[in-house]
Amino acid sequence: GENVEQHPSTLSVQEGDSAVIKCTYSDSASNYFPWYKQELGKGPQLIIDIRSNVGEKKDQRIAVTLNKTAKHFSLHITETQPEDSAVYFCAASRDSNYQLIWGAGTKLIIKP
Amino acid sequence: GAGVSQTPSNKVTEKGKYVELRCDPISGHTALYWYRQSLGQGPEFLIYFQGTGAADDSGLPNDRFFAVRPEGSVSTLKIQRTERGDSAVYLCASSPTGSETQYFGPGTRLLVL
């Protein structure tokens, strides 16, 4: 079955700097890759997603890149702000069942 | 509009008891998912409904876990003979027809003493 690995587990960056979180997946049939942000005590919130027919997608300060050959995808956050502090999860799924397989999460800390 | 809601927000029970967790999906969403999240980990898939039927229940850990969605809207996750290892946050998500995007509720925090 699918396995998603996420790195790093914790990332601390200075406010205003960029943050990059990386994930790899094992199932070449996976074709949908969302990123979720989870704040303490809340459910995951979708921030951006990408399908396998696209190599990059951007939404304001957030971008996701996908390398299908290498089976890895990354989240890029530019001009980080204090409110970006949270746990970020990557996930992968395939069309046949839409079941999301999740990474272990990255705790992002924005230092003032 | 209203998002996914889950009740109760917190549930404390004793080992061996029966619990029910409720999920109200976004109105009109045909797909509904249950996940379980242990502390410091990513969510783990439990079951997926398309309408009233369970399209994929491969994530249910054992026969103590059961979920229903009788009218294709509200879903209830039922856990019999709870064990301490069942303690976790139970998350529900819903999707509109034909979309892979899942919208999550706030979760129910279950603590089995």
Tab-separated table of C-alpha atoms in Angstrom:
chain	number	residue	atom	x	y	z
A	1	GLY	CA	0.000	0.000	0.000
A	2	GLU	CA	0.876	3.665	-0.131
A	3	ASN	CA	3.399	5.121	2.294
A	4	VAL	CA	4.036	8.845	2.705
A	5	GLU	CA	7.137	10.161	4.437
A	6	GLN	CA	7.457	13.780	5.528
A	7	HIS	CA	10.488	15.846	6.553
A	8	PRO	CA	11.457	17.622	8.691
A	9	SER	CA	9.387	16.806	11.773
A	10	THR	CA	10.080	20.273	13.174
A	11	LEU	CA	11.059	23.426	11.299
A	12	SER	CA	11.923	26.730	12.909
A	13	VAL	CA	12.337	29.803	10.694
A	14	GLN	CA	12.687	33.514	11.243
A	15	GLU	CA	9.617	35.592	10.479
A	16	GLY	CA	9.824	36.777	6.887
A	17	ASP	CA	11.988	33.868	5.746
A	18	SER	CA	10.828	30.959	3.600
A	19	ALA	CA	9.904	27.479	4.786
A	20	VAL	CA	10.065	24.260	2.769
A	21	ILE	CA	8.531	20.936	3.771
A	22	LYS	CA	9.155	17.792	1.724
A	23	CYS	CA	7.229	14.569	1.235
A	24	THR	CA	7.843	11.369	-0.668
A	25	TYR	CA	5.299	8.732	-1.634
A	26	SER	CA	5.606	5.130	-2.707
A	27	ASP	CA	2.538	4.357	-4.852
A	28	SER	CA	3.002	5.467	-8.455
A	29	ALA	CA	-0.805	5.309	-8.894
A	30	SER	CA	-1.312	8.189	-6.442
A	31	ASN	CA	-2.469	11.240	-8.352
A	32	TYR	CA	-3.767	13.750	-5.811
A	33	PHE	CA	-1.571	15.498	-3.235
A	34	PRO	CA	-3.137	17.920	-0.740
A	35	TRP	CA	-1.464	19.873	2.039
A	36	TYR	CA	-3.282	20.566	5.284
A	37	LYS	CA	-2.592	22.965	8.130
A	38	GLN	CA	-3.669	21.920	11.603
A	39	GLU	CA	-3.759	24.271	14.560
A	40	LEU	CA	-3.889	23.031	18.124
A	41	GLY	CA	-7.265	21.534	18.981
A	42	LYS	CA	-8.673	21.946	15.477
A	43	GLY	CA	-9.276	19.764	12.460
A	44	PRO	CA	-6.983	19.866	9.410
A	45	GLN	CA	-7.600	22.731	6.997
A	46	LEU	CA	-6.787	22.354	3.307
A	47	ILE	CA	-4.319	25.040	2.190
A	48	ILE	CA	-3.329	23.868	-1.283
A	49	ASP	CA	-3.474	20.745	-3.424
A	50	ILE	CA	-2.023	19.481	-6.682
A	51	ARG	CA	-2.888	16.745	-9.146
A	52	SER	CA	-0.348	14.595	-10.914
A	53	ASN	CA	-0.852	16.253	-14.301
A	54	VAL	CA	0.545	19.519	-12.917
A	55	GLY	CA	4.130	20.205	-11.816
A	56	GLU	CA	3.595	23.332	-9.754
A	57	LYS	CA	0.778	25.347	-8.251
A	58	LYS	CA	0.876	28.651	-6.443
A	59	ASP	CA	-1.574	30.538	-4.246
A	60	GLN	CA	-0.216	33.844	-2.909
A	61	ARG	CA	2.563	32.971	-0.430
A	62	ILE	CA	2.069	29.226	-0.755
A	63	ALA	CA	3.294	26.955	-3.547
A	64	VAL	CA	3.479	23.221	-4.088
A	65	THR	CA	5.786	21.400	-6.490
A	66	LEU	CA	5.471	17.808	-7.664
A	67	ASN	CA	8.089	15.535	-9.188
A	68	LYS	CA	6.270	12.415	-10.397
A	69	THR	CA	9.421	10.647	-11.536
A	70	ALA	CA	11.065	10.976	-8.139
A	71	LYS	CA	7.741	10.618	-6.315
A	72	HIS	CA	8.171	13.632	-4.144
A	73	PHE	CA	6.315	16.858	-3.569
A	74	SER	CA	7.100	19.938	-1.525
A	75	LEU	CA	5.325	22.819	0.174
A	76	HIS	CA	6.907	26.250	-0.028
A	77	ILE	CA	5.791	29.145	2.177
A	78	THR	CA	7.363	32.530	1.490
A	79	GLU	CA	7.429	35.630	3.700
A	80	THR	CA	6.412	33.604	6.725
A	81	GLN	CA	4.221	35.242	9.359
A	82	PRO	CA	3.468	34.320	12.999
A	83	GLU	CA	0.061	32.966	12.003
A	84	ASP	CA	1.778	30.384	9.806
A	85	SER	CA	2.863	28.562	12.986
A	86	ALA	CA	1.039	25.219	13.007
A	87	VAL	CA	1.483	21.557	12.101
A	88	TYR	CA	1.475	20.897	8.360
A	89	PHE	CA	0.566	17.540	6.834
A	90	CYS	CA	1.054	16.236	3.342
A	91	ALA	CA	-1.124	13.456	1.990
A	92	ALA	CA	-1.629	11.360	-1.134
A	93	SER	CA	-4.550	9.530	-2.685
A	94	ARG	CA	-5.606	7.812	-5.876
A	95	ASP	CA	-8.849	8.124	-7.824
A	96	SER	CA	-10.022	4.610	-7.047
A	97	ASN	CA	-10.938	5.265	-3.428
A	98	TYR	CA	-9.904	8.829	-2.504
A	99	GLN	CA	-8.495	7.439	0.745
A	100	LEU	CA	-5.914	9.929	2.008
A	101	ILE	CA	-2.602	8.506	3.227
A	102	TRP	CA	-0.886	11.067	5.451
A	103	GLY	CA	2.628	12.031	6.356
A	104	ALA	CA	3.570	12.303	10.035
A	105	GLY	CA	3.423	16.100	10.048
A	106	THR	CA	5.831	19.023	10.366
A	107	LYS	CA	5.616	21.439	13.258
A	108	LEU	CA	6.415	24.861	11.810
A	109	ILE	CA	7.601	27.485	14.285
A	110	ILE	CA	7.897	31.104	13.159
A	111	LYS	CA	10.322	33.041	15.326
A	112	PRO	CA	9.582	36.760	15.754
B	1	GLY	CA	-21.929	28.189	4.850
B	2	ALA	CA	-21.686	25.724	7.703
B	3	GLY	CA	-18.732	23.391	7.742
B	4	VAL	CA	-18.467	19.829	8.962
B	5	SER	CA	-19.576	19.527	12.562
B	6	GLN	CA	-18.830	16.750	15.029
B	7	THR	CA	-20.364	15.944	18.382
B	8	PRO	CA	-19.424	15.614	21.102
B	9	SER	CA	-16.226	17.638	20.987
B	10	ASN	CA	-14.856	15.621	23.896
B	11	LYS	CA	-15.845	12.225	25.265
B	12	VAL	CA	-14.457	10.503	28.334
B	13	THR	CA	-15.502	6.915	28.910
B	14	GLU	CA	-14.419	3.861	30.835
B	15	LYS	CA	-12.799	0.780	29.387
B	16	GLY	CA	-15.425	-1.649	28.136
B	17	LYS	CA	-18.125	0.954	27.496
B	18	TYR	CA	-19.887	1.701	24.203
B	19	VAL	CA	-19.561	5.109	22.515
B	20	GLU	CA	-21.130	6.854	19.526
B	21	LEU	CA	-19.531	9.738	17.689
B	22	ARG	CA	-21.581	11.858	15.311
B	23	CYS	CA	-20.641	13.692	12.140
B	24	ASP	CA	-22.756	16.225	10.242
B	25	PRO	CA	-21.185	16.766	6.810
B	26	ILE	CA	-21.439	19.861	4.671
B	27	SER	CA	-24.915	19.964	3.151
B	28	GLY	CA	-25.048	18.222	-0.219
B	29	HIS	CA	-21.721	16.431	0.133
B	30	THR	CA	-22.162	12.818	-0.929
B	31	ALA	CA	-18.833	11.448	0.280
B	32	LEU	CA	-17.992	11.130	3.978
B	33	TYR	CA	-14.801	9.889	5.611
B	34	TRP	CA	-13.754	8.923	9.113
B	35	TYR	CA	-10.133	9.144	10.252
B	36	ARG	CA	-8.421	8.563	13.584
B	37	GLN	CA	-5.518	10.737	14.737
B	38	SER	CA	-3.240	9.756	17.594
B	39	LEU	CA	-1.133	12.372	19.350
B	40	GLY	CA	1.751	13.596	17.214
B	41	GLN	CA	0.735	11.603	14.158
B	42	GLY	CA	-1.086	12.104	10.898
B	43	PRO	CA	-4.686	10.970	10.545
B	44	GLU	CA	-5.301	7.310	9.737
B	45	PHE	CA	-8.119	6.315	7.383
B	46	LEU	CA	-10.984	4.297	8.880
B	47	ILE	CA	-13.952	4.244	6.484
B	48	TYR	CA	-15.380	6.020	3.426
B	49	PHE	CA	-19.070	6.400	2.541
B	50	GLN	CA	-20.466	7.274	-0.865
B	51	GLY	CA	-24.084	8.103	-0.153
B	52	THR	CA	-25.542	5.596	2.290
B	53	GLY	CA	-23.140	2.756	1.578
B	54	ALA	CA	-19.669	2.094	2.925
B	55	ALA	CA	-17.512	2.147	-0.210
B	56	ASP	CA	-14.324	1.273	1.672
B	57	ASP	CA	-14.108	0.118	5.290
B	58	SER	CA	-10.621	-1.351	5.043
B	59	GLY	CA	-9.266	0.986	7.711
B	60	LEU	CA	-11.522	-0.145	10.539
B	61	PRO	CA	-9.101	-1.781	13.000
B	62	ASN	CA	-11.398	-4.595	14.166
B	63	ASP	CA	-15.031	-5.590	14.538
B	64	ARG	CA	-15.510	-3.374	17.596
B	65	PHE	CA	-15.682	-0.439	15.187
B	66	PHE	CA	-18.729	0.170	13.035
B	67	ALA	CA	-20.106	3.183	11.166
B	68	VAL	CA	-23.438	3.991	9.580
B	69	ARG	CA	-24.888	6.675	7.356
B	70	PRO	CA	-28.539	5.610	6.953
B	71	GLU	CA	-29.861	8.620	5.036
B	72	GLY	CA	-26.734	9.629	3.208
B	73	SER	CA	-26.086	12.651	5.398
B	74	VAL	CA	-25.277	12.329	9.109
B	75	SER	CA	-22.915	9.516	10.050
B	76	THR	CA	-22.292	7.799	13.370
B	77	LEU	CA	-19.104	5.969	14.301
B	78	LYS	CA	-19.779	3.321	16.917
B	79	ILE	CA	-17.143	1.717	19.120
B	80	GLN	CA	-18.031	-1.265	21.286
B	81	ARG	CA	-16.107	-2.511	24.338
B	82	THR	CA	-13.748	0.467	24.234
B	83	GLU	CA	-10.095	-0.066	25.053
B	84	ARG	CA	-7.499	2.433	26.280
B	85	GLY	CA	-5.787	2.179	22.889
B	86	ASP	CA	-8.903	3.645	21.257
B	87	SER	CA	-8.083	7.010	22.817
B	88	ALA	CA	-7.490	9.438	19.961
B	89	VAL	CA	-9.072	12.267	18.013
B	90	TYR	CA	-11.694	10.985	15.592
B	91	LEU	CA	-11.974	13.206	12.524
B	92	CYS	CA	-14.750	13.339	9.977
B	93	ALA	CA	-14.471	14.839	6.491
B	94	SER	CA	-16.844	15.288	3.578
B	95	SER	CA	-16.512	15.895	-0.157
B	96	PRO	CA	-18.881	16.964	-2.908
B	97	THR	CA	-19.661	14.520	-5.700
B	98	GLY	CA	-16.740	13.910	-8.037
B	99	SER	CA	-14.246	15.892	-5.967
B	100	GLU	CA	-11.253	14.547	-4.110
B	101	THR	CA	-11.059	17.591	-1.836
B	102	GLN	CA	-11.920	16.640	1.747
B	103	TYR	CA	-13.179	19.188	4.255
B	104	PHE	CA	-12.587	18.268	7.877
B	105	GLY	CA	-14.541	18.827	11.054
B	106	PRO	CA	-12.932	19.794	14.380
B	107	GLY	CA	-12.841	16.210	15.614
B	108	THR	CA	-14.041	14.361	18.694
B	109	ARG	CA	-11.410	13.780	21.357
B	110	LEU	CA	-12.055	10.364	22.874
B	111	LEU	CA	-10.376	9.378	26.117
B	112	VAL	CA	-10.831	5.844	27.406
B	113	LEU	CA	-9.880	5.467	31.062
